[in-house]
GROMACS .gro file of C-alpha atoms in nm:
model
  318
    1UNK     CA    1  11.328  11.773  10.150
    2UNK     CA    2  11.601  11.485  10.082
    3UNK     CA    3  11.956  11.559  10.077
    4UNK     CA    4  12.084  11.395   9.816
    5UNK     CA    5  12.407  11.278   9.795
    6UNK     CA    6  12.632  11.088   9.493
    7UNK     CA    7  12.958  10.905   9.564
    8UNK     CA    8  13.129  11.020   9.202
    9UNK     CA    9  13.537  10.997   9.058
   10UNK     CA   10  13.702  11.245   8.911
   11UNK     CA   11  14.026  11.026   8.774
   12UNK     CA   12  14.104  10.714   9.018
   13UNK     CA   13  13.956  10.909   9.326
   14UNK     CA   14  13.638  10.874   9.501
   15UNK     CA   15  13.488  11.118   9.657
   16UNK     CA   16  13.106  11.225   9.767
   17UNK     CA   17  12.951  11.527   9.718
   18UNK     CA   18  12.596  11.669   9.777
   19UNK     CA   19  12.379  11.772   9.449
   20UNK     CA   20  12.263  12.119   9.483
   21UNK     CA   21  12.049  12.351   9.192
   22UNK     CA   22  12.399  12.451   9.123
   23UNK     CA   23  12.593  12.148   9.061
   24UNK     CA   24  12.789  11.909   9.307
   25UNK     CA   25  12.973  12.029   9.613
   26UNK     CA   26  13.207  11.768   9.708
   27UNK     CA   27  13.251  11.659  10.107
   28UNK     CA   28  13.575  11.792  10.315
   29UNK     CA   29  13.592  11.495  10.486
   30UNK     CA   30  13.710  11.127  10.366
   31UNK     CA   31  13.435  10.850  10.428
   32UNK     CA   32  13.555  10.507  10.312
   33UNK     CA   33  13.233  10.329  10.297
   34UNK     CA   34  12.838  10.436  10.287
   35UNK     CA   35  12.846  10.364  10.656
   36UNK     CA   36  13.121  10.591  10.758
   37UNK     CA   37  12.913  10.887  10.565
   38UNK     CA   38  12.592  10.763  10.682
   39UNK     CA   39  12.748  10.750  11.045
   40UNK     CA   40  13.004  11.083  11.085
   41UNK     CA   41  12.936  11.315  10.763
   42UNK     CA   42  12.614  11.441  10.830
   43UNK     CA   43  12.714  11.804  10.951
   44UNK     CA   44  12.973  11.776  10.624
   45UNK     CA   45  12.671  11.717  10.423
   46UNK     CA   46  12.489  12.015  10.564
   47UNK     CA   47  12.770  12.227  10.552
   48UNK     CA   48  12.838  12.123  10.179
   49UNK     CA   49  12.504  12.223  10.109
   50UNK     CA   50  12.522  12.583  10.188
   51UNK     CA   51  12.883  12.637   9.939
   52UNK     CA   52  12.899  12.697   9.598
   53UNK     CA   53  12.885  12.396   9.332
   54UNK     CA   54  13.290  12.226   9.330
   55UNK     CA   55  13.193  12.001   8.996
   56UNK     CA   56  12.955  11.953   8.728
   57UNK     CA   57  12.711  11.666   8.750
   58UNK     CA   58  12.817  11.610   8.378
   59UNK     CA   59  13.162  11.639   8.420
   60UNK     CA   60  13.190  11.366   8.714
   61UNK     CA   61  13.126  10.953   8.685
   62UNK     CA   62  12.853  10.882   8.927
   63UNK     CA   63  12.955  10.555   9.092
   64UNK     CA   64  12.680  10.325   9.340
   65UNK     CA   65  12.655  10.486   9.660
   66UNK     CA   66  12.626  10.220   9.814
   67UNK     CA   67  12.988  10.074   9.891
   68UNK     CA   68  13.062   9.672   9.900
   69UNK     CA   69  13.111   9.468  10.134
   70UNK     CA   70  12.749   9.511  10.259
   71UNK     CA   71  12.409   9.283  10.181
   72UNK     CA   72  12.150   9.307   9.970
   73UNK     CA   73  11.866   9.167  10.061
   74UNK     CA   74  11.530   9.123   9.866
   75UNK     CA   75  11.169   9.077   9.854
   76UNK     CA   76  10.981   8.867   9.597
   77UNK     CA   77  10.603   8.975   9.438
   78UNK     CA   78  10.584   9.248   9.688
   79UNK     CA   79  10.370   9.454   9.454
   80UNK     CA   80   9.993   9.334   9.432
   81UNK     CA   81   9.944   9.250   9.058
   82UNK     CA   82  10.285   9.124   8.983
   83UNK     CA   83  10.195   8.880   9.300
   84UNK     CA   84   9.899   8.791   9.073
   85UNK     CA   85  10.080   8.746   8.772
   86UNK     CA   86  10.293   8.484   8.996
   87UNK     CA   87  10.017   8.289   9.065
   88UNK     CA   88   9.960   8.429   9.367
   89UNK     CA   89   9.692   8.580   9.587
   90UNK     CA   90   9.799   8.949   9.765
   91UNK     CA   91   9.522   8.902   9.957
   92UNK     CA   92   9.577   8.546  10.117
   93UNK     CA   93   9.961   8.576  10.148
   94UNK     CA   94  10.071   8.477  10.505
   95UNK     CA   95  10.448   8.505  10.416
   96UNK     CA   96  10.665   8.766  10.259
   97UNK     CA   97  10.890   8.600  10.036
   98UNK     CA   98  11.243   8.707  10.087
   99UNK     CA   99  11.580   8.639   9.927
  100UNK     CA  100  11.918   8.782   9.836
  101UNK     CA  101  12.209   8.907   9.622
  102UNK     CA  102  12.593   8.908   9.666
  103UNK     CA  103  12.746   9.181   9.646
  104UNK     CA  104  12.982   9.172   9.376
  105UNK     CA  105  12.665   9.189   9.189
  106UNK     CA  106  12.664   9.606   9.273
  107UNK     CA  107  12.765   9.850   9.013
  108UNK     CA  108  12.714  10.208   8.953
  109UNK     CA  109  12.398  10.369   8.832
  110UNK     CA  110  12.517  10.434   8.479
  111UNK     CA  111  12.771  10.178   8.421
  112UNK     CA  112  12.731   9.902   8.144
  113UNK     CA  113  12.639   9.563   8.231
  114UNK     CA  114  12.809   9.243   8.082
  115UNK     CA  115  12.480   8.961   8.018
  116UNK     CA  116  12.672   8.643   8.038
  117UNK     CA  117  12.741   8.465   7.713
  118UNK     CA  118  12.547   8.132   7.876
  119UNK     CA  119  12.226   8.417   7.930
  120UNK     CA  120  11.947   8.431   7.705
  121UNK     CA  121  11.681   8.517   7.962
  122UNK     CA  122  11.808   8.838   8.129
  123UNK     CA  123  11.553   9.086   8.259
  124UNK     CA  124  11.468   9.407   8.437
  125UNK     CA  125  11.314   9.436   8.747
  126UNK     CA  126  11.314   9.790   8.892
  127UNK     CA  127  11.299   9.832   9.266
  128UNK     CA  128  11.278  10.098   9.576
  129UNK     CA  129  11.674  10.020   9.812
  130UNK     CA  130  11.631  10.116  10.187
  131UNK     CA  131  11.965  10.176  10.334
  132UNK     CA  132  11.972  10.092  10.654
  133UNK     CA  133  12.093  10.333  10.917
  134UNK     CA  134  12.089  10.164  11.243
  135UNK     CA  135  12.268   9.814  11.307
  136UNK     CA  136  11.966   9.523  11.339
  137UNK     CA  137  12.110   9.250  11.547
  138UNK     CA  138  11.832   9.133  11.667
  139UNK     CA  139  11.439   9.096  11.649
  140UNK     CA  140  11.276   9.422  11.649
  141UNK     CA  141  10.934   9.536  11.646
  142UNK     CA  142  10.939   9.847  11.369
  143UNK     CA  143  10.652  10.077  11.303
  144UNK     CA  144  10.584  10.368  11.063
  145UNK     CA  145  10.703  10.597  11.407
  146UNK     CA  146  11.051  10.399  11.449
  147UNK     CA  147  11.064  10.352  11.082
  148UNK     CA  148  11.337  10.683  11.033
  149UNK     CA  149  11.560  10.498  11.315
  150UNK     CA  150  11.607  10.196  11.065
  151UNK     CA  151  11.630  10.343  10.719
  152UNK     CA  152  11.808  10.645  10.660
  153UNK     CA  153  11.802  10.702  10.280
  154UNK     CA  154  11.650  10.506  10.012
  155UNK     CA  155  11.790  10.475   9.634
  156UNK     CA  156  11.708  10.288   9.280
  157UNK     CA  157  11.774   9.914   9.222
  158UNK     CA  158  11.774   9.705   8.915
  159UNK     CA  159  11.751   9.326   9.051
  160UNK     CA  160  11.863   9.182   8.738
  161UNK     CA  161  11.765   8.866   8.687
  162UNK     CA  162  11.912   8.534   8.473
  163UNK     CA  163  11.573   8.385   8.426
  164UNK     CA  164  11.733   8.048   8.277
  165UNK     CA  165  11.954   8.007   8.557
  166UNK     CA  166  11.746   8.142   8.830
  167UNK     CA  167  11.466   7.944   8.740
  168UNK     CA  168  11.600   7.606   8.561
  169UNK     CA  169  11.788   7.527   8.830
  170UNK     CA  170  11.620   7.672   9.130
  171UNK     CA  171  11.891   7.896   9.226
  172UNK     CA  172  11.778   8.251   9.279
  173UNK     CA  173  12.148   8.335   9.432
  174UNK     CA  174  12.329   8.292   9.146
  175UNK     CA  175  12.082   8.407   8.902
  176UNK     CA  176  12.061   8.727   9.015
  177UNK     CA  177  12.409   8.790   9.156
  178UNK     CA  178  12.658   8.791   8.809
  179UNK     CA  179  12.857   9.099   8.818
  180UNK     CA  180  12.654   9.440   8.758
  181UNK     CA  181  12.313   9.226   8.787
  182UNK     CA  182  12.301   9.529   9.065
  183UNK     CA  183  12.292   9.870   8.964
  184UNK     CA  184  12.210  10.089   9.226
  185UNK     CA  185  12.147  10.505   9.255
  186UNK     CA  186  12.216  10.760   9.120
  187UNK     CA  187  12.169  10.930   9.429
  188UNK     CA  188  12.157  10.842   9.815
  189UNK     CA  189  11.842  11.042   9.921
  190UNK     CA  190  11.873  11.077  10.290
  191UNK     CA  191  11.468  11.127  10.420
  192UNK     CA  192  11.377  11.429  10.635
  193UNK     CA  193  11.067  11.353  10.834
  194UNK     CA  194  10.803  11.461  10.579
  195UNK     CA  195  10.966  11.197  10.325
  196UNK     CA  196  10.884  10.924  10.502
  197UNK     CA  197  10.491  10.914  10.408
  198UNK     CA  198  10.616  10.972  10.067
  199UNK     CA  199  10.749  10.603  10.089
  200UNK     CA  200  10.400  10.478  10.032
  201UNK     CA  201  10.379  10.737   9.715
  202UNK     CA  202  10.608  10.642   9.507
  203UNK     CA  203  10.626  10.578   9.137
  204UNK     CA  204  10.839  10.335   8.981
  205UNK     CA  205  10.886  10.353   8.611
  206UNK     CA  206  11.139  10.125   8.382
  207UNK     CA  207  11.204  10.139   8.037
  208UNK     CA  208  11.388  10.014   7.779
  209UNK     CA  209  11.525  10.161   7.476
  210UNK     CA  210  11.246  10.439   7.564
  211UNK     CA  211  10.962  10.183   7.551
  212UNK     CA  212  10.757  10.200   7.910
  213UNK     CA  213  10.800   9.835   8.025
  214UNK     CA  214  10.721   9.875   8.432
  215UNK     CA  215  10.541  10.144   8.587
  216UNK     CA  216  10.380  10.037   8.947
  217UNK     CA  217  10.315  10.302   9.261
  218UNK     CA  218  10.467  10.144   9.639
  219UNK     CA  219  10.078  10.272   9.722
  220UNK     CA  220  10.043   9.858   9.601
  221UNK     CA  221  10.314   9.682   9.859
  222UNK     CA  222  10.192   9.383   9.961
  223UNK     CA  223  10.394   9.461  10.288
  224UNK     CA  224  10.570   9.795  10.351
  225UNK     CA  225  10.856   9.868  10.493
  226UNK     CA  226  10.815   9.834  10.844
  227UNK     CA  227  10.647   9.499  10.900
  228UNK     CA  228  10.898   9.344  10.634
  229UNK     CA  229  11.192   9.529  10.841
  230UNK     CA  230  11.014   9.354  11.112
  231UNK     CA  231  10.999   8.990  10.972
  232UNK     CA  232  11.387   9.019  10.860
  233UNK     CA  233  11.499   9.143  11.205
  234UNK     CA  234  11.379   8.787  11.342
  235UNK     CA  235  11.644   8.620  11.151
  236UNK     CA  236  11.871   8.872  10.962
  237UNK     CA  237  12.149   9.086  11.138
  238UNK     CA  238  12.159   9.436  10.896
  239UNK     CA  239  12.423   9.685  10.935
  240UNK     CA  240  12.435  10.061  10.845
  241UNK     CA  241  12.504  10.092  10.470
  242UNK     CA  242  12.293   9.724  10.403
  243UNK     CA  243  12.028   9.766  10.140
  244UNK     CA  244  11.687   9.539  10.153
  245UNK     CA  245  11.513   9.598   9.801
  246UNK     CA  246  11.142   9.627   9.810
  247UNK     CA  247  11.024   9.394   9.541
  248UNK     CA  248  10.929   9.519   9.181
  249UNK     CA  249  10.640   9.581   8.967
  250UNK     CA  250  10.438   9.371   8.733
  251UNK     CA  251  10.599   9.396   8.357
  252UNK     CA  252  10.913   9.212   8.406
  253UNK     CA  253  10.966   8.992   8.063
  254UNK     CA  254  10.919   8.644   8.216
  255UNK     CA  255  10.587   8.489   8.145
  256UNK     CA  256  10.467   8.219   8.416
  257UNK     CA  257  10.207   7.967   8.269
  258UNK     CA  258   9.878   7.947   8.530
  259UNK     CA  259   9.935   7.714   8.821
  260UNK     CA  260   9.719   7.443   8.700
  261UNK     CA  261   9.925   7.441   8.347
  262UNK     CA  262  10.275   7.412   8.575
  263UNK     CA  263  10.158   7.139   8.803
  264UNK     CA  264  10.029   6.936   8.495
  265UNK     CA  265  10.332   7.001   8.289
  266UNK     CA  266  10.529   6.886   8.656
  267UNK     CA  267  10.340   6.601   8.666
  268UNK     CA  268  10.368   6.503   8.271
  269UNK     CA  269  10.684   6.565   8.177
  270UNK     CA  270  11.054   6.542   8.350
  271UNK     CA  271  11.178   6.853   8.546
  272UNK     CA  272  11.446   6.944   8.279
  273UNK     CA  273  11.217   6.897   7.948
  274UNK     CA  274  10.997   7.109   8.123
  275UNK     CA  275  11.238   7.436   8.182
  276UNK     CA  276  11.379   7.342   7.838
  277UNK     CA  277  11.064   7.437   7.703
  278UNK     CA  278  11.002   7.724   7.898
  279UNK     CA  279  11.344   7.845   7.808
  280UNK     CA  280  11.207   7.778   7.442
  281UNK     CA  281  10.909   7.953   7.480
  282UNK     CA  282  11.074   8.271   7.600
  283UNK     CA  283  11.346   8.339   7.368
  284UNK     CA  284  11.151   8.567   7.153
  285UNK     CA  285  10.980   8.735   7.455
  286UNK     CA  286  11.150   9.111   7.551
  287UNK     CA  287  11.417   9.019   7.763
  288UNK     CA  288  11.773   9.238   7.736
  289UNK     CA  289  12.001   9.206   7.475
  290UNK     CA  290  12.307   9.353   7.398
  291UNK     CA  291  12.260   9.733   7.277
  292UNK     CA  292  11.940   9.788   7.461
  293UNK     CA  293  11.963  10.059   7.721
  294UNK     CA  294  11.726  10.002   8.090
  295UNK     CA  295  11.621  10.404   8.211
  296UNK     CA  296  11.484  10.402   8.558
  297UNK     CA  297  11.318  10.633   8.782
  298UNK     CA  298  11.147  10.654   9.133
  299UNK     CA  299  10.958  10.996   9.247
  300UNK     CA  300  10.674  11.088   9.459
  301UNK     CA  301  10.346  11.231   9.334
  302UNK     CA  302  10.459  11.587   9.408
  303UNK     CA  303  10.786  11.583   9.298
  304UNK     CA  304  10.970  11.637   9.591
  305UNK     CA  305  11.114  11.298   9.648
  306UNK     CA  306  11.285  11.243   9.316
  307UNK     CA  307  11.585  11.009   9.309
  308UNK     CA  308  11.744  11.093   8.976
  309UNK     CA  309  11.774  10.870   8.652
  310UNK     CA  310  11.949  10.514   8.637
  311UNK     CA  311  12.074  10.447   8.276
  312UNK     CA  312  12.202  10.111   8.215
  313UNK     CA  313  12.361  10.001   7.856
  314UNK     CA  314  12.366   9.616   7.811
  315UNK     CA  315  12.654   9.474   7.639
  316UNK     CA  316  12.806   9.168   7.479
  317UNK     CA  317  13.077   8.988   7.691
  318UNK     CA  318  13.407   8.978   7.524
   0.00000   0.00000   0.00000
């Protein structure tokens, strides 16, 4: 079973801490970044696990586990029918489609996110985070055997996404990179051996203000985990406490017209009358506002890979 472990203040001080039935038992040691825990604290961890609870998980902020500076990198229509709803076909798709996220974009599984004042289109797109565990630095060949070498835990993601930046102006950097477009965790679930075939069983499930928006099993990747590992290793170095997030499910609030409606309207109409429509035609569609609140969850069939709650409030900037 998973060890799962928070990174959580009490005050100004961060600590971690592994969640037991009984509560939280924080670490003895001091780990400055996920890599340092991921790296050094493992006998802490087990150690932890065996003494009674130090905190309440109600009584504690739950910050991201995963510490910054470190990447985040992304894949695009990874899951079959939200590749459809793209326009494209899962089953003729020669390429993964990979981008990425800065970091100051992370933030804490439960903190509140600003939406920009100049952000009308901001949506929700749930995700499975691998943490990497061992440094990538250079092509490697990973399979579903060497896959536990690579990734040592896996948590939730939100890739929030500015659809009227991001798509407008063709810049998927800085439309999903504002501050907090990142929430990640609760927990950090480090995998024991029989986790890793629960990778490929796996329910994602998003909602907002309790209505089911997203809801998608990793059973539909387009590509799993090792082959995309794989394809990013031949031109992206990854270090221990880097996250790559695994692409989202179909029910995200941004409607794409069919391809043969966006190449006419391309070939009719200048580029920015053409997104200034689209931004038109989505305003009343279900993106956040201010006051909604995103709940996210990722567990296996049986239960026994269950990485917590994310609950995200949206709010107005100042």
């Amino acid at each position: 079973m998973a060890t799962h472990l928070i990174r959580f203040t009490t005050g100004d001080v961060a600590r971690w801490g592994v969640v037991t039935s009984h509560g939280v038992v924080a670490l003895g040691g001091e780990y400055e970044t996920t890599a340092e825990l991921l790296e050094s604290g493992r006998d802490d961890w087990i150690a932890a696990s065996g003494r009674p609870a130090t905190h309440q998980i109600d009584a504690v902020d739950v910050v991201s586990p995963i510490t910054t500076p470190c990447r985040v990198l992304c894949q695009g229509a990874n899951f079959r029918q939200h590749a459809i709803d793209s326009g494209m076909d899962p089953d003729n798709r020669s390429f993964n489609l990979f981008f990425d996220k800065t970091d100051a974009s992370v933030t804490g599984p439960h903190s509140p996110v600003v939406r920009p004042p100049h952000v009308q289109l901001l949506d929700h797109e749930i995700e499975l985070a691998l943490v990497i565990g061992k440094r990538i630095d250079g092509p490697v060949t990973v399979t579903d055997e060497t896959l536990r070498e690579y990734v040592v835990a896996v948590t939730i993601a939100d890739d929030l996404s500015a659809r009227d930046v991001q798509l407008p102006q063709g810049q998927y950097l800085k439309g999903k990179s504002y501050r907090g477009f990142c929430p990640l965790g609760p927990v950090l679930a480090v995998l024991d051996d029989a986790d890793y075939a629960r990778l490929d069983d796996l329910e994602l499930q998003l909602h907002v203000n309790g209505d089911l928006r997203q809801i998608d099993t990793t059973a539909n990747f387009v590509y799993r985990p090792a082959e995309t590992l794989t394809e990013l290793s031949e031109f992206a170095n990854l270090s221990v406490g880097d996250v790559v997030l695994t692409g989202t499910p179909h029910g995200t609030a941004a409607t794409s017209p069919p391809a043969i409606v966006r190449r006419l309207a391309t070939a009719l109409l200048p580029e920015h009358v053409m997104w200034k429509l689209f931004v038109r035609r989505n305003l009343d569609g279900p993106f956040l506002r201010p006051g909604d609140t995103i709940t996210a969850t990722i567990r296996s069939s049986d239960g026994v890979l269950d990485l917590g709650e994310q609950r995200t409030p949206i709010v107005a900037a100042r």
